[in-house]
CSV table of C-alpha atoms in Angstrom, one decimal:
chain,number,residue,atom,x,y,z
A,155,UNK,CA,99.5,87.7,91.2
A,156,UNK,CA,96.0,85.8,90.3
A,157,UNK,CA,93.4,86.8,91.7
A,158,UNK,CA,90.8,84.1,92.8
A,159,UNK,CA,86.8,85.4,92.3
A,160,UNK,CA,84.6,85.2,95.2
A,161,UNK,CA,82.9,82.2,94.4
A,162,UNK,CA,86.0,80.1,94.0
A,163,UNK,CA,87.4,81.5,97.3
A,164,UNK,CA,84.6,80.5,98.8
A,165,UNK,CA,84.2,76.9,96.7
A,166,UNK,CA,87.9,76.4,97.9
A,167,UNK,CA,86.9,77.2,102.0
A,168,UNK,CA,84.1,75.1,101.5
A,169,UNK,CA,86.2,71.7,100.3
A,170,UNK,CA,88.8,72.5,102.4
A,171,UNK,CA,85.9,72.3,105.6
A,172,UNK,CA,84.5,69.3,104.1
A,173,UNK,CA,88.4,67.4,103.6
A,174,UNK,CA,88.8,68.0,106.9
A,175,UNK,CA,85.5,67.0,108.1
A,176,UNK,CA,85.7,64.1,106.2
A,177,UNK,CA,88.5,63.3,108.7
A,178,UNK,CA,88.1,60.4,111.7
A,179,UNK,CA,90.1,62.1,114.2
A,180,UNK,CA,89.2,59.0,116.4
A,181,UNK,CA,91.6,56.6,113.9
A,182,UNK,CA,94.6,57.7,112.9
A,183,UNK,CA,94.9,55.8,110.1
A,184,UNK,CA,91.5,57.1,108.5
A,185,UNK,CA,92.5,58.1,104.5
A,186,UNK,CA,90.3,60.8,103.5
A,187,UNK,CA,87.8,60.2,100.8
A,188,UNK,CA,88.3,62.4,98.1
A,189,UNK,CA,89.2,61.9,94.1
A,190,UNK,CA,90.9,65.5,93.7
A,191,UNK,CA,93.4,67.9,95.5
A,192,UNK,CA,92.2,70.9,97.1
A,193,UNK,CA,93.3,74.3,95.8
A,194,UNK,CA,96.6,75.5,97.1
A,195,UNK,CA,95.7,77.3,100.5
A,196,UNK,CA,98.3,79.7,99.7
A,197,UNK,CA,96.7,81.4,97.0
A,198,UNK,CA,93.6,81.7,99.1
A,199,UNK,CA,95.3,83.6,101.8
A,200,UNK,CA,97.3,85.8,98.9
A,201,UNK,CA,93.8,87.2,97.4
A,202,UNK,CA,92.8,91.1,98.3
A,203,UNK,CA,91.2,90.8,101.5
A,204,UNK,CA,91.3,90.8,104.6
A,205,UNK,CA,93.4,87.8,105.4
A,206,UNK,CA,96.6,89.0,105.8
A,207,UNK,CA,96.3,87.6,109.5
A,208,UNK,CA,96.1,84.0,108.0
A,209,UNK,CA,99.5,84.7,106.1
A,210,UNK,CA,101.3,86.4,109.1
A,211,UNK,CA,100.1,83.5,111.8
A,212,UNK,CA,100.2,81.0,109.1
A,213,UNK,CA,97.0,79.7,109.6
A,214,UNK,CA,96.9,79.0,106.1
A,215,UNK,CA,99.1,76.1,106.6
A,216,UNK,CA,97.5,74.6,109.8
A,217,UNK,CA,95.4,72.1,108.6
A,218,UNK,CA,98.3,70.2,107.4
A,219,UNK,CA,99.9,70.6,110.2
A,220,UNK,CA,97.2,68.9,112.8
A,221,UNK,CA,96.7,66.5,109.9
A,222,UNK,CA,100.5,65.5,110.1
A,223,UNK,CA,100.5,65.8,114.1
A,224,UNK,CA,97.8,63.5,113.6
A,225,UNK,CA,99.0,60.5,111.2
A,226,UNK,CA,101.5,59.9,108.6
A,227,UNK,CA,100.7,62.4,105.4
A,228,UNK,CA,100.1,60.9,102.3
A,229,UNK,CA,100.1,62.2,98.9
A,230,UNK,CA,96.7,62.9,98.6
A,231,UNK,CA,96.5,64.8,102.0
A,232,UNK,CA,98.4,68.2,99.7
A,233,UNK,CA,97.1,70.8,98.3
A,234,UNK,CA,97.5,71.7,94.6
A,235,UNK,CA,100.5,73.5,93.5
A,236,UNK,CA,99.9,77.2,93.5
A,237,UNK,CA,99.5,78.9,90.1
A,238,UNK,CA,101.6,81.5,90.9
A,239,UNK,CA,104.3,78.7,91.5
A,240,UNK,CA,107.3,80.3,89.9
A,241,UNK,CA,110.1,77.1,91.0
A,242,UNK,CA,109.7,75.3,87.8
A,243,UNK,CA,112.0,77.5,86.5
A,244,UNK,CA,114.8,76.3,88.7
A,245,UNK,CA,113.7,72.6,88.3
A,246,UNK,CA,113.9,73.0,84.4
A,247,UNK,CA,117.2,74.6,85.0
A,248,UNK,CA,118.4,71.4,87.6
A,249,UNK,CA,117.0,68.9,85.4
A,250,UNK,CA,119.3,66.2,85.3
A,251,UNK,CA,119.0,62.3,84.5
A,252,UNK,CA,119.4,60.3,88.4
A,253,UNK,CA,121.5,57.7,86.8
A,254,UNK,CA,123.8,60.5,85.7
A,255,UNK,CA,123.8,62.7,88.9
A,256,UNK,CA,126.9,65.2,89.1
A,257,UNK,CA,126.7,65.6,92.8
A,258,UNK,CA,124.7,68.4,94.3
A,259,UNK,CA,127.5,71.3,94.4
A,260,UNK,CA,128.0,70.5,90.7
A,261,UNK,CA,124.2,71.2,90.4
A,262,UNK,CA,124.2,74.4,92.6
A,263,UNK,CA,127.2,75.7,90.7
A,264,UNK,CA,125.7,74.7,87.2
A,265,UNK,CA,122.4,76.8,88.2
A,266,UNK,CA,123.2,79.8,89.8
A,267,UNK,CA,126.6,80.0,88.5
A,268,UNK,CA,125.9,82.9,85.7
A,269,UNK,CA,123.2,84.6,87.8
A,270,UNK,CA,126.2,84.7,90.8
A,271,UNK,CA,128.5,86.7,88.6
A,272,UNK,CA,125.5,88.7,86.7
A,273,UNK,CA,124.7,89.8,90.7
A,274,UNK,CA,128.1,90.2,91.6
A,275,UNK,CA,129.2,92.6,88.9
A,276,UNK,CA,126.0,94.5,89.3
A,277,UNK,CA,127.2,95.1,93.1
A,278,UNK,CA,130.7,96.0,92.1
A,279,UNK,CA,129.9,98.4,89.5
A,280,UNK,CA,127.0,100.5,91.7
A,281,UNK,CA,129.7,99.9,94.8
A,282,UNK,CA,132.2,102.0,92.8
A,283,UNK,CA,130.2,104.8,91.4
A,284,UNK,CA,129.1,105.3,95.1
A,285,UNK,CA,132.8,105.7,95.7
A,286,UNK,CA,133.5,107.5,92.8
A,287,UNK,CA,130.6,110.1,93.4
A,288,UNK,CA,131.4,111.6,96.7
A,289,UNK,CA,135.0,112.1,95.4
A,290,UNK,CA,134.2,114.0,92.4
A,291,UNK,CA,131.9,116.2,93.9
A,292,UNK,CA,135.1,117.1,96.3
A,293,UNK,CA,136.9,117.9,92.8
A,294,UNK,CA,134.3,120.4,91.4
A,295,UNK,CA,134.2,121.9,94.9
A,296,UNK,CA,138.2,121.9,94.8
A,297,UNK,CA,137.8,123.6,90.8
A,298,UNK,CA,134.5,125.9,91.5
A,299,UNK,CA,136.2,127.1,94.4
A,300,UNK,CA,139.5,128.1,92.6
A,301,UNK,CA,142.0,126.9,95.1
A,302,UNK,CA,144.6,125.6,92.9
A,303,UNK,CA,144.8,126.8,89.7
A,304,UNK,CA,143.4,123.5,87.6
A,305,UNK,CA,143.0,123.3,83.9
A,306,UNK,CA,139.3,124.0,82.7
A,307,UNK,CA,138.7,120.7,81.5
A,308,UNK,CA,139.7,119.1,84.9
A,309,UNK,CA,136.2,120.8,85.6
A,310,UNK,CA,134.4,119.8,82.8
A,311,UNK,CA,135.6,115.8,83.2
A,312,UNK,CA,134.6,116.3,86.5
A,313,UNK,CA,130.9,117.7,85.9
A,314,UNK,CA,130.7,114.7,83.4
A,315,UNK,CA,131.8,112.2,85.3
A,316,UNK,CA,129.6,113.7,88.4
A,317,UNK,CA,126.6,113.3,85.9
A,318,UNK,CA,127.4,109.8,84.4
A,319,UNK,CA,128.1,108.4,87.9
A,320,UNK,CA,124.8,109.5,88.9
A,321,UNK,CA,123.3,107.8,85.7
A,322,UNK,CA,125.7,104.6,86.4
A,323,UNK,CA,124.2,104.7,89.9
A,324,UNK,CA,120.5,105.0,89.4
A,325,UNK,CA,120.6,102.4,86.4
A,326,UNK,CA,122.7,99.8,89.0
A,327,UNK,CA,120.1,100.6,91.9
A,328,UNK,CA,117.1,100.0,89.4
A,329,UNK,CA,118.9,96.1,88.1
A,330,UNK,CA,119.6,95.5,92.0
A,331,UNK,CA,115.7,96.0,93.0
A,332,UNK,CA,114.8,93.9,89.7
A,333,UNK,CA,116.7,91.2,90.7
A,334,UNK,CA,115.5,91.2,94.1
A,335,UNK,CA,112.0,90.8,93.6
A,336,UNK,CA,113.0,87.4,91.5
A,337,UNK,CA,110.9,88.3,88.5
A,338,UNK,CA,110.1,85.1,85.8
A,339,UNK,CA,107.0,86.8,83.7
């Protein structure tokens, strides 16, 4: 995450006072006079501070919101584009000529196709060794406690499997949260 310094925190709080300042809220139709974008509220609110009340209220995003309650948006009336913006990964990957458009689930299946079997194998292996692991801990139990009279090795394969299971298990739990958080860096 990137952190903004104080003085462009501040720099950023001041323009956004002055765009909307700048504002007639007597005409709707008044364009705001300005030659740049403001900085993308969003990252503002995401600094280390105390303004984890703008992000839960979503304060960050009300300025917008009057404006648009007010007139018609324009262009112009957006912030920049967050630097932490992590989606043009997924537009590289959509990128497709308009004249030659396969259709949307053509897109969606072209995308997210490999990362939708990646995730679901993921699930299916750690879904089996939490099957598998409960049941061979029953069959040392069933060997240490000499109830039938099992080869040796039956308790050996099962001490190994118990162990590799467990290593199967932590591995698949460590991909899962990995691919939750949606890391690109």
């Amino acid at each position: 995450m990137r952190v903004f310094p104080q003085q462009q925190i501040s720099s950023a709080n001041q323009s956004t006072i002055q765009h909307v300042a700048s504002l007639d809220t007597s005409n709707p139709s008044a364009q705001p006079q300005r030659g740049k974008r403001e900085p993308c509220r969003f990252d503002w609110v995401e600094s280390p501070s105390n303004k984890w009340i703008h992000l839960a209220l979503w304060w960050w995003i009300q300025p917008i919101l009057s404006l648009g309650n007010r007139r018609s948006l324009i262009d112009d009336d957006f912030s920049d584009i967050s630097m932490n913006d992590k989606c043009s990964v997924l537009l590289i990957k959509a990128d497709y000529d308009i004249s030659k458009w396969p259709g949307t689930w053509n897109v969606i299946r072209q995308t997210f196709m490999k990362d939708f079997f990646e995730t679901m194998a993921t699930i299916l292996v750690y879904t089996a060794t939490r099957i598998a692991q409960p049941l061979l801990i029953r069959e040392l139990i069933v060997y240490i406690s000499n109830a039938s009279n099992l080869p040796t090795y039956i308790g050996y394969v099962s001490a190994v499997g118990l162990e590799s299971t467990s290593r199967n298990s932590d591995s698949q739990y460590i991909k899962l949260c990995n691919l939750s958080t949606f890391n690109e860096d």
